[in-house]
PDB file of C-alpha atoms in Angstrom:
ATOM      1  CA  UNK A  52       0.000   0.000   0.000  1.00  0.00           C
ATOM      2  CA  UNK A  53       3.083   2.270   0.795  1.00  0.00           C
ATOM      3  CA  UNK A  54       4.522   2.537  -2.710  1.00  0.00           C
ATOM      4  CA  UNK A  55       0.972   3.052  -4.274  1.00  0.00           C
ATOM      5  CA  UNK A  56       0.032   6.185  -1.782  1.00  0.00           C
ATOM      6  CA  UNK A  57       3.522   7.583  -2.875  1.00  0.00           C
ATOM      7  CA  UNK A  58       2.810   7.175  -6.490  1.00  0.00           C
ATOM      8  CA  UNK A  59      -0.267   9.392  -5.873  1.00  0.00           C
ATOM      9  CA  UNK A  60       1.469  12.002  -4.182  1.00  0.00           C
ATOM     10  CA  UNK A  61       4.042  11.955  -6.793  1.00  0.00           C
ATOM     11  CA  UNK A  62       1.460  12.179  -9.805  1.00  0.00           C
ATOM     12  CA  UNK A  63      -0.816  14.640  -7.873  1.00  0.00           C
ATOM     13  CA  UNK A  64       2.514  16.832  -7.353  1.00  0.00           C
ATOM     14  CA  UNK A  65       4.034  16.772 -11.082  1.00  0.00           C
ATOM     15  CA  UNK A  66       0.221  17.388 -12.384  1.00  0.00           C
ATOM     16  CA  UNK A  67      -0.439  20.570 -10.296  1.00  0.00           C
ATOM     17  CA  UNK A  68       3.316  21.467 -11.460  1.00  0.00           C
ATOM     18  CA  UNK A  69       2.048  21.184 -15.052  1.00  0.00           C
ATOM     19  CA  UNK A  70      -1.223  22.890 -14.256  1.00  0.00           C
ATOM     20  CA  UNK A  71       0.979  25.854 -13.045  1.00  0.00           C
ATOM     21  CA  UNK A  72       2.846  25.876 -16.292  1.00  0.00           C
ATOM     22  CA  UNK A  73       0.416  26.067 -18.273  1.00  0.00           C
ATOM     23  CA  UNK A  74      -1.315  28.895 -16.333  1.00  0.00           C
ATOM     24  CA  UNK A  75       1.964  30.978 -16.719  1.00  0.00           C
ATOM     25  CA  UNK A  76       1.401  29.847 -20.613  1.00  0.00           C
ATOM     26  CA  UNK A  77      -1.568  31.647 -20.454  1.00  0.00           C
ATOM     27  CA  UNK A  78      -0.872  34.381 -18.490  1.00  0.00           C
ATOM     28  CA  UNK A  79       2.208  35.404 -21.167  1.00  0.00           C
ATOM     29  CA  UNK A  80      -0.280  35.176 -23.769  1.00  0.00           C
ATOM     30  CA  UNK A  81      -3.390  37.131 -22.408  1.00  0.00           C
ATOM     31  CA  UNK A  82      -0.580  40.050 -21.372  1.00  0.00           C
ATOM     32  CA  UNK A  83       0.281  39.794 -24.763  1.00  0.00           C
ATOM     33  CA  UNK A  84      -2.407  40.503 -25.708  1.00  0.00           C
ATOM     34  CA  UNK A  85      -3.519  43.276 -23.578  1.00  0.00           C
ATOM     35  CA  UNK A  86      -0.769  45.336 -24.258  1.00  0.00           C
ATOM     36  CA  UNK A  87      -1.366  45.074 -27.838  1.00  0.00           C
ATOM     37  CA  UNK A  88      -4.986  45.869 -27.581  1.00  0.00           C
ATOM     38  CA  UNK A  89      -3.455  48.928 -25.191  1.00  0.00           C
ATOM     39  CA  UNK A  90      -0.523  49.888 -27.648  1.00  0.00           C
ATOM     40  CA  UNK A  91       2.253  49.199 -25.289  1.00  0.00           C
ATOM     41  CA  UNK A  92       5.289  47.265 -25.285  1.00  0.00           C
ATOM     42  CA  UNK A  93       5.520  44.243 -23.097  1.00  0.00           C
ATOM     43  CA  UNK A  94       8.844  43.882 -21.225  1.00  0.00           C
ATOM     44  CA  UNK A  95       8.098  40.643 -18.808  1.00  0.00           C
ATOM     45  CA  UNK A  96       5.073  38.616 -17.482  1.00  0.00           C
ATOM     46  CA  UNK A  97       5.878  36.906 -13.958  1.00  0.00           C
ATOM     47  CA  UNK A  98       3.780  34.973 -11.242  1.00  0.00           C
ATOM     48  CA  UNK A  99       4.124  37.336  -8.131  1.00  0.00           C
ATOM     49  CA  UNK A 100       1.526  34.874  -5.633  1.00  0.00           C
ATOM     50  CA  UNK A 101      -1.375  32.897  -4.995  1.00  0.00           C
ATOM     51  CA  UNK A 102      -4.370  34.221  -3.110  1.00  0.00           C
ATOM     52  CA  UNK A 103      -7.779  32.640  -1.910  1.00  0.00           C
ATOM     53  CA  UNK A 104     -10.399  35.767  -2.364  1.00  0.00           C
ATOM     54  CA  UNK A 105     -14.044  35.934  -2.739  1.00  0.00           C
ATOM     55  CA  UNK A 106     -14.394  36.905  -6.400  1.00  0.00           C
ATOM     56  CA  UNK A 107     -17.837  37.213  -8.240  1.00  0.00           C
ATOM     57  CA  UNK A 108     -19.768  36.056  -5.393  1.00  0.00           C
ATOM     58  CA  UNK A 109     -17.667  32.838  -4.449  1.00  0.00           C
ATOM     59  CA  UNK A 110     -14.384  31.996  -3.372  1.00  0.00           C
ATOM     60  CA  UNK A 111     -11.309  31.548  -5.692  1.00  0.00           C
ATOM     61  CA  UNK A 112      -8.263  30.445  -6.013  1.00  0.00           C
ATOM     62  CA  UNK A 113      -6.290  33.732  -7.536  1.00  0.00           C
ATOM     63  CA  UNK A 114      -2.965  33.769  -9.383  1.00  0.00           C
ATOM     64  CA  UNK A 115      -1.444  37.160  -9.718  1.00  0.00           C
ATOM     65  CA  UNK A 116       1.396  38.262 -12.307  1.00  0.00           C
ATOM     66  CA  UNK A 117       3.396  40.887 -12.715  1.00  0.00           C
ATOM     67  CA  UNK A 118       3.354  42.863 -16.163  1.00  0.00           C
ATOM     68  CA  UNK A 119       6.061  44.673 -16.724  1.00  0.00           C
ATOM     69  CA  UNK A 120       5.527  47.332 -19.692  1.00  0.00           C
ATOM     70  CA  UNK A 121       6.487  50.587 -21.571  1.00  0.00           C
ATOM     71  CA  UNK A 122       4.538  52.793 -22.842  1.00  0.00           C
ATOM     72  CA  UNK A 123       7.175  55.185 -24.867  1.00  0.00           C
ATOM     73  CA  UNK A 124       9.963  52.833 -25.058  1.00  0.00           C
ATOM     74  CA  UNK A 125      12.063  54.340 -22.498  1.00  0.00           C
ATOM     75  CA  UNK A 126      10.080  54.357 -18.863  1.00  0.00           C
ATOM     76  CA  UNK A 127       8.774  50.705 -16.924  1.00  0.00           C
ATOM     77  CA  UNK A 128       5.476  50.052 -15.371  1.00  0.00           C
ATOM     78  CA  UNK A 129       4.379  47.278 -13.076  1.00  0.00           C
ATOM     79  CA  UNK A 130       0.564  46.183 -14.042  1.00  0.00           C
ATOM     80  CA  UNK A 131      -0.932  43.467 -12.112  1.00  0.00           C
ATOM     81  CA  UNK A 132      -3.136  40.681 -13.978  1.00  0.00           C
ATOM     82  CA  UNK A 133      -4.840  38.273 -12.383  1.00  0.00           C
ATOM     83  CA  UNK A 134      -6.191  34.885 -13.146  1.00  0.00           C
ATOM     84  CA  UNK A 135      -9.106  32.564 -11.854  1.00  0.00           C
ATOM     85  CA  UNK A 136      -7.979  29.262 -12.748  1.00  0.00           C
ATOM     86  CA  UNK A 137      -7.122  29.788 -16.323  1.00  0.00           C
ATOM     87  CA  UNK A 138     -10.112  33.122 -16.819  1.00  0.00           C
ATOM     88  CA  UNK A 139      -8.867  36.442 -16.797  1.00  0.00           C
ATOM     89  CA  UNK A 140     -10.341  38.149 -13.439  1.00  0.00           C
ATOM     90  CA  UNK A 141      -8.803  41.199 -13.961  1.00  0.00           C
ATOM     91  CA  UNK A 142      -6.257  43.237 -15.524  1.00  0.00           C
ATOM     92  CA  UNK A 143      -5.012  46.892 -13.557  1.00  0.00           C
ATOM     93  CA  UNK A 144      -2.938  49.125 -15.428  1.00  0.00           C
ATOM     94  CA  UNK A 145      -1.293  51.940 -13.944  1.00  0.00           C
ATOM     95  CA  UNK A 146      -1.367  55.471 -15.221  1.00  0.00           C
ATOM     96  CA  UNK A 147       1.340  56.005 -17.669  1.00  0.00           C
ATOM     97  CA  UNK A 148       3.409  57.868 -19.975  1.00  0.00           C
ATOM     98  CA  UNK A 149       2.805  57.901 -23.690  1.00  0.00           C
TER      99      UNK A 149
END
């Protein structure tokens, strides 16, 4: 019975590792995205934490990333995005220079 409940824990650990993964995937390509739609230039997309909030009426597992961006090529801005599972729950962008 040992080696079968460590096979578990072992599969249940590399599958939430590739869950992350491709969550950061997705992340990357939805602030991709958003900074196209916004005109700016993405410098870097990186997972800051994990948070358990009450979003829309429920309670959520929350992923927050880091955007880094420019928006004249010369100045960086931090903008947060934040996922719900692999949704978009929201996107803040700073004020800015153009």
């Amino acid at each position: 019975m040992g080696p079968v409940i460590l096979l578990l824990v072992l599969t249940g650990i590399c599958y939430g590792f590739w869950l992350q993964r491709k969550q950061d995937e997705r992340a990357s390509l939805l602030a991709k995205q958003l900074c196209q739609q916004q005109e700016l230039q993405l410098l870097d997309c990186a997972r800051s934490r994990h948070s358990i909030r009450k979003h829309n009426g429920s309670i959520r597992w929350l992923t927050f990333y880091q955007v880094d961006f420019s928006g004249d090529g010369e100045s960086r801005y931090q903008a947060e995005l934040i996922l719900s599972g692999m949704r978009l729950a929201a996107f803040e962008l700073p004020a800015y220079r153009v």
